[in-house]
Amino acid sequence: MQSQATSTILMIRPVRFAFNEQTAETNAFQDIKMATRTRDVAQEDALREFDEMARQLQAAGVNVIVYEDTPEPFTPDSIFPNNWVSFHYSGTVVLYPMQAENRRPERRMDIIEDLGKNFHVAKVLDLTHFEAEGKYLEGTGSMVLDRMKRVAYACLSPRTHPEVLAEFSRRTGYRVVTFSAVDASGMPVYHTNVVMCIGDVFAVICLAAIADPDERLMMRQALENSGKYIIDITPEQMANFAGNMLLVVGAKGRKILVMSTRAFESLTERQRDQLDDFAALMHFNLSAIEGNGGGSARCMMAEVHLPLR
């Protein structure tokens, strides 16, 4: 049976991390003040945060596969690989269409070929042709997958197009559940994985971000009907990346819920206790990555669900 969490994750070690002007228009989580910092400082800070997160995850028994980014072409957001690729238990690898032109070179077949030495890659599903039509679906940023129930939850936005979702559904067999969400200022939320996280028996979600009451009720019922215990976070907590978590598996099958320190500190004691019932909580200081990139811990990890050779 397909499990929700995996013990193997892919991470991309940055070489030219920086504030990305091309993504800032649709990503309110990027801090414009960070744009004034030099690229050298942003890269230095992000590299330190990345290395510490990878080190601690490996020490906890997570199989972290790290690939180095390349200096050219310039890809300031390569640290977020979950937007360009997803790996599935069926042996399918999916490549996704991305909105920002300077993010598209992040897609690297050499990484997929290298993974194929140890994992079974049955087929590559390439959805990138939608970029020519201005239609995007940015991987497990745009979709939060319930891999056990084969449901893809998707918050519609300029980066998450219904037509690409329909094609993903047709080609993979996932049922798609869509909704709309806004932040505290009323701006559409750019990625689903800042609104919600799906665990094996729990879900973290900012229901208040779903403005339409019928959609809000639909989402609550969909999660409850799939057997998930709901931990509802506030818009302020969402703004602090409390929805941007990922469940992984460490040594001896230990379940670990990964998040940033900013996200962890935004949670109430009750929420931490609730989550701690389901998994051990691990958090990391990712302030430079969050401020410049507008993404957090979950965005930095692409789960490898491919079967071993």
Phi, psi and omega in degrees: 000141178295128177266159180284320185248153178236159177267358182242125177230150177258132175227146180249118181281123188285151172238337179220044180299140181196166172297128184259108180297330184289336181260346189296330183298325182252004182237094181289351180280346174285138182264111185300334178297332180292337183295338181278349180281151181289152180298326180298319180292316180299315180296315181298315181293316182295321180296319178297316180294318180299309184299321181291319178297313180298319181297314183291323177296317178297321179295333179275001176095008176280135177278096182263115178263113184254128171246141177281136170292162178257144181299326178233142354290164181289115180231088187295340183251019183299344180293350181248072187288343184293350179277338183252346184210148168222149185240133190236153183302334179287351186093005180274136171247129181249131175254136191245150175279130183242146187291310185284128181299325182280003174262339185297326177291354175297334181292120185230112178292335180296328177291315180296319178296321180291318176299328181295348177288331183244340182240153180275114175256104183281321180199157175247119177265111186257111179258010189289345180297341179293341179300325180296338179261002181071031181238131191231156173207106191263064170056221181273018162272312179288331181235139169251117189266129164268095187290333180287320181263356181057053177237134176250113176271133186218123175272114184293137182198176176303341181258002183223098189260137182302325182293321179288323175301317180297322178292318176301315180298316182296322186274340184246342182087002176287140171274134184258131174242116184252154175204174176241144181218149179229157176273187185298335179268001179089006179277137178304136178287132190286327183224142180297327187282004166263345178273325190207160177223137178250123173258192180287316181234010181220164175218136172255128183207145173264089182294330181295339179287343179270102190292322182286121184297327178292319177295321180298314179295319179300316180294317178301314181293321180299318180290316180294321180293337178271007175086018182266135170277125188266129170248109187271127179252160182273162174304324178294319177294320176301318179296340177260019174070024179289345174272350187264068182240161176217133175274126177231173181243130179254205182299141177057030176075012181293128179276133183232130175258115188262135180204175176272163176297322177301316178295313181301315183290340178280342181285149174282164178300321180297316180296319178297318179296319179298313181294324181294339175291334185260332184195157172289138182265127175237133180223154186223146174288113180234032190298321179291320180292317180294315184293315180283317189267341182069018176227166185227208191303314183298321182296338184276354186237123171256115184288133179260101179261005181299145175289148176291151176290000000 
